[in-house]
């Protein structure tokens, strides 16, 4: 921050302020549109950096966050792989809008870690006021976060965690291990209530290296080991519907007749797994042979829980942006935000058969999905 403040003072003394320069508001267009029409950060970034470098220096003179002028935020988003991601992106674009005093530079990194590092480096060159990162993978961050620190640009991490550096102001997201533990605890209670003595599970993991995958896998495995369940296989479905379908098609061939549980690490994978099981003649859900669960709890998945096609879903809340807005306002006011901020999340099930579970010593409700519960879902 010191270096940035010094730059701001120098700039203020040497040049007049220029309003509305930098970033380019068209960058805040929806992720899907961007990725369809342009390559991610790698191709667009160098041109932006070269063209806009002088203007960014001028923008420094305005001390935007402190003066109430436009706040320039760069957001390096994971990609557009899932409904959850779309909800998170839309929330960010709403919160960091011009109406709310922001200029958002949004980069859809299309699940490419190198592109994401490059996007962050371009934000540094553009001298953003704040950088938001949803890290595709949890490692490989210390060098670029050091560069952000040296440039005096506060970084807020959202959703997934960074494990090899603490050079960020705040992280806002979910406890993925708790989500995995909740899934396991619910399955243990459900199996007991239903008189199911043997669990043979197939896991469709999220993207390899993502903290969401690591935490959910660890949490579920901890309960599986305690209960003596068999995890027949655990493969990467990349958090996509196509990935879930592909993995499940292969599972249906390799483990035909051997499994009674499918754990999908997000909703979209569950949709793909259902398509594969339909094609293979495997029944699932409340009236089927296979218990199927998902993580995320987007509205379409909650509808499937209501319909009895999905036995349960474990929420991952995508609406971090309003909390990031609060963090930025705290920073602008010279306050110190909390280092870790956890999103509130709920566990939802189709049958009213397990009313609560205990996770890490804390009793937590299992919400029985009704029409009213579905109607009240925010995303
Ligand atoms: O990091 C959060 C995970 O990423 C969500 O569970 C998944 O849907 C998304 O792609």
Short mmCIF file of C-alpha atoms and ligand atoms in Angstrom, two decimals:
data_model
loop_
_atom_site.label_atom_id
_atom_site.label_comp_id
_atom_site.label_asym_id
_atom_site.label_seq_id
_atom_site.Cartn_x
_atom_site.Cartn_y
_atom_site.Cartn_z
CA UNK A 1 0.00 0.00 0.00
CA UNK A 2 2.86 2.29 0.77
CA UNK A 3 4.17 2.20 -2.77
CA UNK A 4 0.74 2.83 -4.17
CA UNK A 5 0.14 5.78 -1.88
CA UNK A 6 3.48 7.25 -2.93
CA UNK A 7 2.56 6.81 -6.58
CA UNK A 8 -0.76 8.46 -5.94
CA UNK A 9 0.90 11.48 -4.37
CA UNK A 10 3.40 11.84 -7.21
CA UNK A 11 0.66 11.49 -9.79
CA UNK A 12 -1.53 13.99 -7.98
CA UNK A 13 1.24 16.54 -8.02
CA UNK A 14 2.16 16.09 -11.66
CA UNK A 15 -1.04 15.66 -13.64
CA UNK A 16 -4.70 16.41 -13.71
CA UNK A 17 -7.06 13.60 -12.93
CA UNK A 18 -8.83 11.81 -15.75
CA UNK A 19 -12.26 10.37 -15.09
CA UNK A 20 -13.40 7.05 -16.57
CA UNK A 21 -10.10 5.84 -17.95
CA UNK A 22 -8.73 2.32 -17.68
CA UNK A 23 -10.45 -1.09 -17.54
CA UNK A 24 -13.13 -0.79 -20.19
CA UNK A 25 -16.69 -1.45 -19.06
CA UNK A 26 -17.37 -3.91 -21.87
CA UNK A 27 -15.09 -6.35 -20.05
CA UNK A 28 -17.88 -6.83 -17.56
CA UNK A 29 -20.03 -8.57 -20.17
CA UNK A 30 -21.34 -12.01 -19.17
CA UNK A 31 -18.70 -14.73 -19.08
CA UNK A 32 -20.31 -16.98 -21.67
CA UNK A 33 -20.42 -14.20 -24.24
CA UNK A 34 -16.79 -13.31 -23.62
CA UNK A 35 -15.51 -16.83 -23.92
CA UNK A 36 -17.50 -17.43 -27.06
CA UNK A 37 -16.15 -14.40 -28.83
CA UNK A 38 -12.65 -13.99 -27.45
CA UNK A 39 -9.86 -16.06 -26.00
CA UNK A 40 -9.34 -15.52 -22.26
CA UNK A 41 -6.72 -13.34 -20.69
CA UNK A 42 -3.74 -14.34 -22.79
CA UNK A 43 -4.83 -12.71 -26.02
CA UNK A 44 -6.76 -9.68 -24.85
CA UNK A 45 -4.51 -8.72 -21.98
CA UNK A 46 -1.32 -7.53 -23.69
CA UNK A 47 -3.24 -5.11 -25.92
CA UNK A 48 -5.11 -3.71 -22.91
CA UNK A 49 -1.94 -3.37 -20.91
CA UNK A 50 -0.05 -1.49 -23.60
CA UNK A 51 -2.93 0.74 -24.58
CA UNK A 52 -4.00 1.70 -21.13
CA UNK A 53 -0.84 1.99 -19.11
CA UNK A 54 -0.58 5.82 -19.10
CA UNK A 55 -4.20 6.33 -18.18
CA UNK A 56 -3.87 3.99 -15.21
CA UNK A 57 -1.13 6.14 -13.74
CA UNK A 58 -3.47 9.11 -13.97
CA UNK A 59 -6.22 7.15 -12.34
CA UNK A 60 -3.96 6.70 -9.32
CA UNK A 61 -4.21 10.42 -8.63
CA UNK A 62 -7.86 10.08 -7.82
CA UNK A 63 -7.48 7.84 -4.80
CA UNK A 64 -10.78 6.29 -5.90
CA UNK A 65 -11.71 4.16 -2.94
CA UNK A 66 -10.98 6.95 -0.51
CA UNK A 67 -12.58 9.77 -2.48
CA UNK A 68 -15.80 8.01 -3.42
CA UNK A 69 -14.95 8.06 -7.12
CA UNK A 70 -15.12 4.97 -9.29
CA UNK A 71 -13.48 1.91 -7.75
CA UNK A 72 -11.61 -0.20 -10.30
CA UNK A 73 -11.79 -3.90 -9.60
CA UNK A 74 -10.24 -6.74 -11.56
CA UNK A 75 -11.88 -10.15 -11.11
CA UNK A 76 -10.09 -13.28 -12.33
CA UNK A 77 -12.95 -15.79 -12.43
CA UNK A 78 -12.41 -19.56 -12.73
CA UNK A 79 -14.52 -20.01 -15.86
CA UNK A 80 -18.09 -20.83 -16.78
CA UNK A 81 -18.18 -24.56 -16.10
CA UNK A 82 -21.31 -24.78 -13.98
CA UNK A 83 -24.62 -23.19 -12.96
CA UNK A 84 -22.95 -22.29 -9.67
CA UNK A 85 -20.25 -20.39 -11.54
CA UNK A 86 -22.83 -18.51 -13.60
CA UNK A 87 -24.63 -17.47 -10.41
CA UNK A 88 -21.35 -16.30 -8.85
CA UNK A 89 -20.40 -14.31 -11.97
CA UNK A 90 -23.82 -12.68 -12.27
CA UNK A 91 -23.73 -11.73 -8.60
CA UNK A 92 -20.30 -10.11 -9.02
CA UNK A 93 -21.39 -8.23 -12.12
CA UNK A 94 -24.44 -6.90 -10.28
CA UNK A 95 -22.55 -5.89 -7.14
CA UNK A 96 -19.51 -4.39 -8.90
CA UNK A 97 -21.62 -2.37 -11.33
CA UNK A 98 -21.29 1.25 -12.41
CA UNK A 99 -24.48 2.03 -10.44
CA UNK A 100 -22.66 0.88 -7.33
CA UNK A 101 -19.59 3.00 -8.07
CA UNK A 102 -17.41 0.28 -9.57
CA UNK A 103 -15.65 -0.33 -12.83
CA UNK A 104 -15.28 -4.08 -13.16
CA UNK A 105 -12.69 -5.75 -15.38
CA UNK A 106 -13.92 -9.32 -15.58
CA UNK A 107 -11.77 -12.11 -17.00
CA UNK A 108 -13.23 -15.59 -17.54
CA UNK A 109 -10.10 -17.75 -17.24
CA UNK A 110 -11.81 -20.81 -18.75
CA UNK A 111 -10.33 -23.15 -16.13
CA UNK A 112 -6.80 -22.37 -17.34
CA UNK A 113 -4.43 -21.70 -14.42
CA UNK A 114 -1.78 -20.03 -16.59
CA UNK A 115 -4.40 -17.69 -18.05
CA UNK A 116 -5.55 -16.86 -14.53
CA UNK A 117 -2.04 -15.91 -13.38
CA UNK A 118 -1.67 -13.77 -16.49
CA UNK A 119 -5.01 -12.08 -15.83
CA UNK A 120 -3.86 -11.13 -12.34
CA UNK A 121 -0.56 -9.80 -13.67
CA UNK A 122 -2.47 -7.71 -16.20
CA UNK A 123 -4.62 -6.31 -13.40
CA UNK A 124 -1.39 -5.29 -11.65
CA UNK A 125 -0.18 -3.55 -14.79
CA UNK A 126 -3.54 -1.81 -15.09
CA UNK A 127 -3.10 -0.74 -11.46
CA UNK A 128 -6.52 -1.87 -10.31
CA UNK A 129 -7.68 -0.59 -6.94
CA UNK A 130 -8.57 -4.13 -5.87
CA UNK A 131 -8.09 -7.59 -7.33
CA UNK A 132 -10.51 -10.44 -6.75
CA UNK A 133 -9.32 -13.98 -7.43
CA UNK A 134 -11.33 -17.19 -7.43
CA UNK A 135 -8.34 -19.56 -7.66
CA UNK A 136 -8.75 -22.42 -10.13
CA UNK A 137 -6.19 -24.43 -8.17
CA UNK A 138 -5.00 -23.92 -4.61
CA UNK A 139 -1.24 -23.78 -5.23
CA UNK A 140 1.22 -21.74 -7.28
CA UNK A 141 0.07 -18.35 -5.98
CA UNK A 142 2.82 -16.93 -3.79
CA UNK A 143 4.85 -15.21 -6.54
CA UNK A 144 1.93 -13.35 -8.12
CA UNK A 145 0.44 -12.43 -4.74
CA UNK A 146 3.82 -11.02 -3.77
CA UNK A 147 3.67 -8.93 -6.95
CA UNK A 148 0.21 -7.66 -5.94
CA UNK A 149 1.54 -6.83 -2.49
CA UNK A 150 4.57 -5.02 -3.93
CA UNK A 151 2.23 -3.00 -6.16
CA UNK A 152 0.11 -2.11 -3.13
CA UNK A 153 -3.04 -3.67 -4.58
CA UNK A 154 -5.22 -5.45 -2.01
CA UNK A 155 -6.35 -8.92 -3.11
CA UNK A 156 -9.59 -10.54 -1.99
CA UNK A 157 -9.83 -14.30 -2.62
CA UNK A 158 -13.27 -15.80 -3.03
CA UNK A 159 -14.76 -19.29 -3.10
CA UNK A 160 -11.76 -21.62 -3.47
CA UNK A 161 -8.76 -21.28 -1.18
CA UNK A 162 -5.08 -20.56 -1.75
CA UNK A 163 -2.87 -22.91 0.23
CA UNK A 164 0.65 -21.69 -0.48
CA UNK A 165 0.38 -18.00 0.36
CA UNK A 166 -1.39 -15.72 2.81
CA UNK A 167 -0.64 -12.50 0.89
CA UNK A 168 -4.26 -11.53 0.48
CA UNK A 169 -6.49 -9.34 2.59
CA UNK A 170 -9.51 -11.60 3.00
CA UNK A 171 -10.94 -14.84 1.75
CA UNK A 172 -14.72 -15.22 1.42
CA UNK A 173 -16.04 -18.70 0.71
CA UNK A 174 -17.10 -22.14 1.85
CA UNK A 175 -15.64 -24.81 4.09
CA UNK A 176 -15.46 -27.56 1.49
CA UNK A 177 -14.34 -30.21 3.95
CA UNK A 178 -17.37 -29.46 6.10
CA UNK A 179 -19.54 -29.89 2.99
CA UNK A 180 -17.96 -33.33 2.42
CA UNK A 181 -18.36 -34.26 6.08
CA UNK A 182 -22.03 -33.16 6.00
CA UNK A 183 -22.63 -35.32 2.95
CA UNK A 184 -21.07 -38.32 4.69
CA UNK A 185 -22.92 -37.75 7.97
CA UNK A 186 -26.24 -37.41 6.14
CA UNK A 187 -25.58 -40.64 4.18
CA UNK A 188 -24.71 -42.49 7.39
CA UNK A 189 -27.93 -41.33 9.08
CA UNK A 190 -30.01 -41.97 5.94
CA UNK A 191 -28.61 -45.48 5.45
CA UNK A 192 -29.34 -46.31 9.08
CA UNK A 193 -32.89 -44.96 8.82
CA UNK A 194 -33.48 -46.99 5.65
CA UNK A 195 -31.83 -50.17 6.95
CA UNK A 196 -29.10 -50.07 4.28
CA UNK A 197 -26.15 -51.98 5.74
CA UNK A 198 -23.67 -51.82 2.86
CA UNK A 199 -22.50 -48.74 0.97
CA UNK A 200 -20.60 -49.12 -2.30
CA UNK A 201 -20.00 -45.59 -3.53
CA UNK A 202 -18.79 -44.04 -6.74
CA UNK A 203 -17.49 -40.48 -6.51
CA UNK A 204 -17.48 -38.02 -9.41
CA UNK A 205 -14.95 -35.44 -8.29
CA UNK A 206 -14.68 -31.81 -9.33
CA UNK A 207 -11.63 -30.42 -11.13
CA UNK A 208 -8.30 -31.78 -9.94
CA UNK A 209 -6.36 -29.36 -7.74
CA UNK A 210 -9.38 -27.20 -6.85
CA UNK A 211 -9.81 -26.76 -3.11
CA UNK A 212 -13.53 -27.50 -3.55
CA UNK A 213 -12.59 -30.95 -4.87
CA UNK A 214 -9.93 -31.55 -2.25
CA UNK A 215 -12.15 -30.58 0.70
CA UNK A 216 -15.27 -32.47 -0.44
CA UNK A 217 -13.22 -35.58 -1.23
CA UNK A 218 -11.44 -35.51 2.15
CA UNK A 219 -14.60 -34.85 4.14
CA UNK A 220 -16.62 -37.64 2.53
CA UNK A 221 -13.72 -40.09 2.74
CA UNK A 222 -13.30 -39.40 6.45
CA UNK A 223 -16.86 -40.56 7.11
CA UNK A 224 -16.58 -43.44 4.61
CA UNK A 225 -13.49 -44.72 6.44
CA UNK A 226 -15.18 -44.38 9.82
CA UNK A 227 -18.28 -46.25 8.61
CA UNK A 228 -16.35 -48.92 6.70
CA UNK A 229 -17.94 -48.03 3.33
CA UNK A 230 -16.34 -49.01 0.04
CA UNK A 231 -15.45 -46.23 -2.37
CA UNK A 232 -15.26 -48.19 -5.59
CA UNK A 233 -13.83 -45.34 -7.65
CA UNK A 234 -13.29 -41.58 -7.56
CA UNK A 235 -12.64 -39.76 -10.85
CA UNK A 236 -12.45 -36.18 -12.12
CA UNK A 237 -15.69 -34.95 -13.74
CA UNK A 238 -14.33 -31.38 -14.01
CA UNK A 239 -17.44 -29.82 -12.43
CA UNK A 240 -19.26 -30.05 -15.78
CA UNK A 241 -22.38 -31.86 -16.95
CA UNK A 242 -20.45 -33.43 -19.85
CA UNK A 243 -17.72 -34.56 -17.45
CA UNK A 244 -20.24 -36.08 -15.04
CA UNK A 245 -21.93 -37.94 -17.89
CA UNK A 246 -18.65 -39.25 -19.29
CA UNK A 247 -17.39 -40.50 -15.93
CA UNK A 248 -20.77 -42.10 -15.09
CA UNK A 249 -20.96 -43.82 -18.49
CA UNK A 250 -17.63 -45.44 -17.75
CA UNK A 251 -18.69 -46.29 -14.16
CA UNK A 252 -21.90 -47.92 -15.47
CA UNK A 253 -19.78 -50.21 -17.63
CA UNK A 254 -17.04 -50.95 -15.11
CA UNK A 255 -19.19 -51.31 -12.00
CA UNK A 256 -22.53 -52.54 -13.38
CA UNK A 257 -24.65 -53.88 -10.52
CA UNK A 258 -21.96 -53.15 -7.91
CA UNK A 259 -22.81 -49.64 -6.65
CA UNK A 260 -25.65 -48.17 -4.63
CA UNK A 261 -24.41 -44.58 -4.07
CA UNK A 262 -23.18 -41.89 -6.48
CA UNK A 263 -21.59 -38.77 -4.98
CA UNK A 264 -21.42 -35.91 -7.51
CA UNK A 265 -19.26 -33.01 -6.39
CA UNK A 266 -21.55 -30.50 -8.08
CA UNK A 267 -25.07 -30.25 -9.49
CA UNK A 268 -24.04 -30.25 -13.14
CA UNK A 269 -22.11 -33.48 -12.74
CA UNK A 270 -25.26 -34.99 -11.20
CA UNK A 271 -27.32 -33.97 -14.25
CA UNK A 272 -24.76 -35.71 -16.49
CA UNK A 273 -24.64 -38.77 -14.22
CA UNK A 274 -28.45 -39.04 -14.39
CA UNK A 275 -28.33 -38.98 -18.20
CA UNK A 276 -25.74 -41.77 -18.15
CA UNK A 277 -27.71 -43.88 -15.66
CA UNK A 278 -30.93 -43.37 -17.66
CA UNK A 279 -29.13 -44.68 -20.74
CA UNK A 280 -27.73 -47.64 -18.81
CA UNK A 281 -31.10 -48.50 -17.25
CA UNK A 282 -29.93 -47.74 -13.70
CA UNK A 283 -32.62 -46.29 -11.43
CA UNK A 284 -31.75 -43.62 -8.87
CA UNK A 285 -33.29 -41.24 -6.37
CA UNK A 286 -35.92 -41.90 -3.73
CA UNK A 287 -37.61 -44.73 -5.67
CA UNK A 288 -34.48 -46.05 -7.37
CA UNK A 289 -31.68 -48.51 -6.66
CA UNK A 290 -28.97 -45.86 -6.36
CA UNK A 291 -28.74 -42.99 -3.88
CA UNK A 292 -27.46 -39.89 -5.71
CA UNK A 293 -26.37 -36.63 -4.11
CA UNK A 294 -24.81 -33.38 -5.30
CA UNK A 295 -23.10 -30.27 -3.99
CA UNK A 296 -24.04 -26.64 -4.82
CA UNK A 297 -27.88 -26.71 -4.51
CA UNK A 298 -28.77 -24.50 -7.44
CA UNK A 299 -32.53 -24.19 -7.98
CA UNK A 300 -32.75 -26.87 -10.74
CA UNK A 301 -31.03 -29.34 -8.39
CA UNK A 302 -33.35 -28.43 -5.52
CA UNK A 303 -36.26 -29.03 -7.93
CA UNK A 304 -34.82 -32.53 -8.57
CA UNK A 305 -34.64 -33.08 -4.81
CA UNK A 306 -38.30 -32.04 -4.53
CA UNK A 307 -39.12 -34.46 -7.36
CA UNK A 308 -37.26 -37.30 -5.59
CA UNK A 309 -34.74 -37.75 -8.43
CA UNK A 310 -31.85 -36.43 -6.33
CA UNK A 311 -31.74 -37.73 -2.74
CA UNK A 312 -29.91 -34.77 -1.24
CA UNK A 313 -27.87 -31.70 -2.12
CA UNK A 314 -25.26 -29.91 -0.01
CA UNK A 315 -25.15 -26.19 -0.55
CA UNK A 316 -22.15 -24.19 -1.70
CA UNK A 317 -23.18 -20.55 -1.61
CA UNK A 318 -22.08 -18.64 -4.76
CA UNK A 319 -23.10 -15.18 -3.54
CA UNK A 320 -19.79 -13.97 -2.10
CA UNK A 321 -19.79 -10.66 -3.99
CA UNK A 322 -21.91 -8.63 -1.52
CA UNK A 323 -19.49 -9.63 1.26
CA UNK A 324 -16.50 -8.69 -0.91
CA UNK A 325 -18.16 -5.30 -1.42
CA UNK A 326 -18.25 -4.91 2.37
CA UNK A 327 -14.58 -5.92 2.61
CA UNK A 328 -13.65 -3.29 0.02
CA UNK A 329 -15.63 -0.65 1.88
CA UNK A 330 -13.86 -1.58 5.10
CA UNK A 331 -10.47 -1.27 3.39
CA UNK A 332 -11.44 2.06 1.87
CA UNK A 333 -12.40 3.26 5.36
CA UNK A 334 -8.98 2.20 6.68
CA UNK A 335 -10.40 -0.73 8.64
CA UNK A 336 -9.00 -4.25 8.77
CA UNK A 337 -11.43 -6.86 7.43
CA UNK A 338 -11.54 -10.39 8.79
CA UNK A 339 -9.02 -12.71 7.16
CA UNK A 340 -11.49 -15.57 6.66
CA UNK A 341 -15.21 -15.13 6.10
CA UNK A 342 -17.40 -18.22 5.73
CA UNK A 343 -20.61 -18.25 3.74
CA UNK A 344 -23.78 -19.58 5.37
CA UNK A 345 -24.84 -22.90 3.81
CA UNK A 346 -27.64 -25.45 4.19
CA UNK A 347 -28.11 -29.18 3.61
CA UNK A 348 -31.27 -30.23 1.75
CA UNK A 349 -32.89 -33.66 1.35
CA UNK A 350 -35.82 -35.19 -0.47
CA UNK A 351 -37.28 -37.32 2.34
CA UNK A 352 -38.18 -36.13 5.81
CA UNK A 353 -36.29 -38.99 7.39
CA UNK A 354 -33.12 -37.39 8.81
CA UNK A 355 -33.81 -34.15 10.66
CA UNK A 356 -30.28 -33.24 11.72
CA UNK A 357 -26.66 -34.33 11.60
CA UNK A 358 -23.65 -33.50 13.73
CA UNK A 359 -20.64 -32.08 11.91
CA UNK A 360 -17.45 -31.28 13.83
CA UNK A 361 -19.44 -31.53 17.07
CA UNK A 362 -22.12 -29.10 15.91
CA UNK A 363 -25.72 -30.16 15.29
CA UNK A 364 -26.96 -28.92 11.91
CA UNK A 365 -30.45 -29.23 10.39
CA UNK A 366 -31.29 -31.22 7.29
CA UNK A 367 -33.90 -29.23 5.41
CA UNK A 368 -36.71 -31.28 3.93
CA UNK A 369 -37.36 -29.75 0.51
CA UNK A 370 -40.93 -28.58 -0.03
CA UNK A 371 -42.49 -26.26 -2.62
CA UNK A 372 -41.94 -23.40 -0.19
CA UNK A 373 -38.24 -24.22 0.30
CA UNK A 374 -37.78 -24.35 -3.47
CA UNK A 375 -39.62 -21.06 -4.00
CA UNK A 376 -37.36 -19.33 -1.48
CA UNK A 377 -34.09 -20.35 -3.08
CA UNK A 378 -32.14 -17.27 -4.17
CA UNK A 379 -30.28 -18.87 -7.09
O1 LIG B 1 -15.53 -23.78 -6.33
C1 LIG B 1 -16.88 -24.02 -6.28
C2 LIG B 1 -17.23 -25.11 -7.22
O2 LIG B 1 -16.84 -24.74 -8.52
C3 LIG B 1 -18.70 -25.41 -7.35
O3 LIG B 1 -19.12 -26.45 -6.53
C4 LIG B 1 -18.77 -25.87 -8.75
O4 LIG B 1 -20.06 -25.96 -9.27
C5 LIG B 1 -17.91 -24.90 -9.41
O5 LIG B 1 -17.56 -25.17 -10.67
#
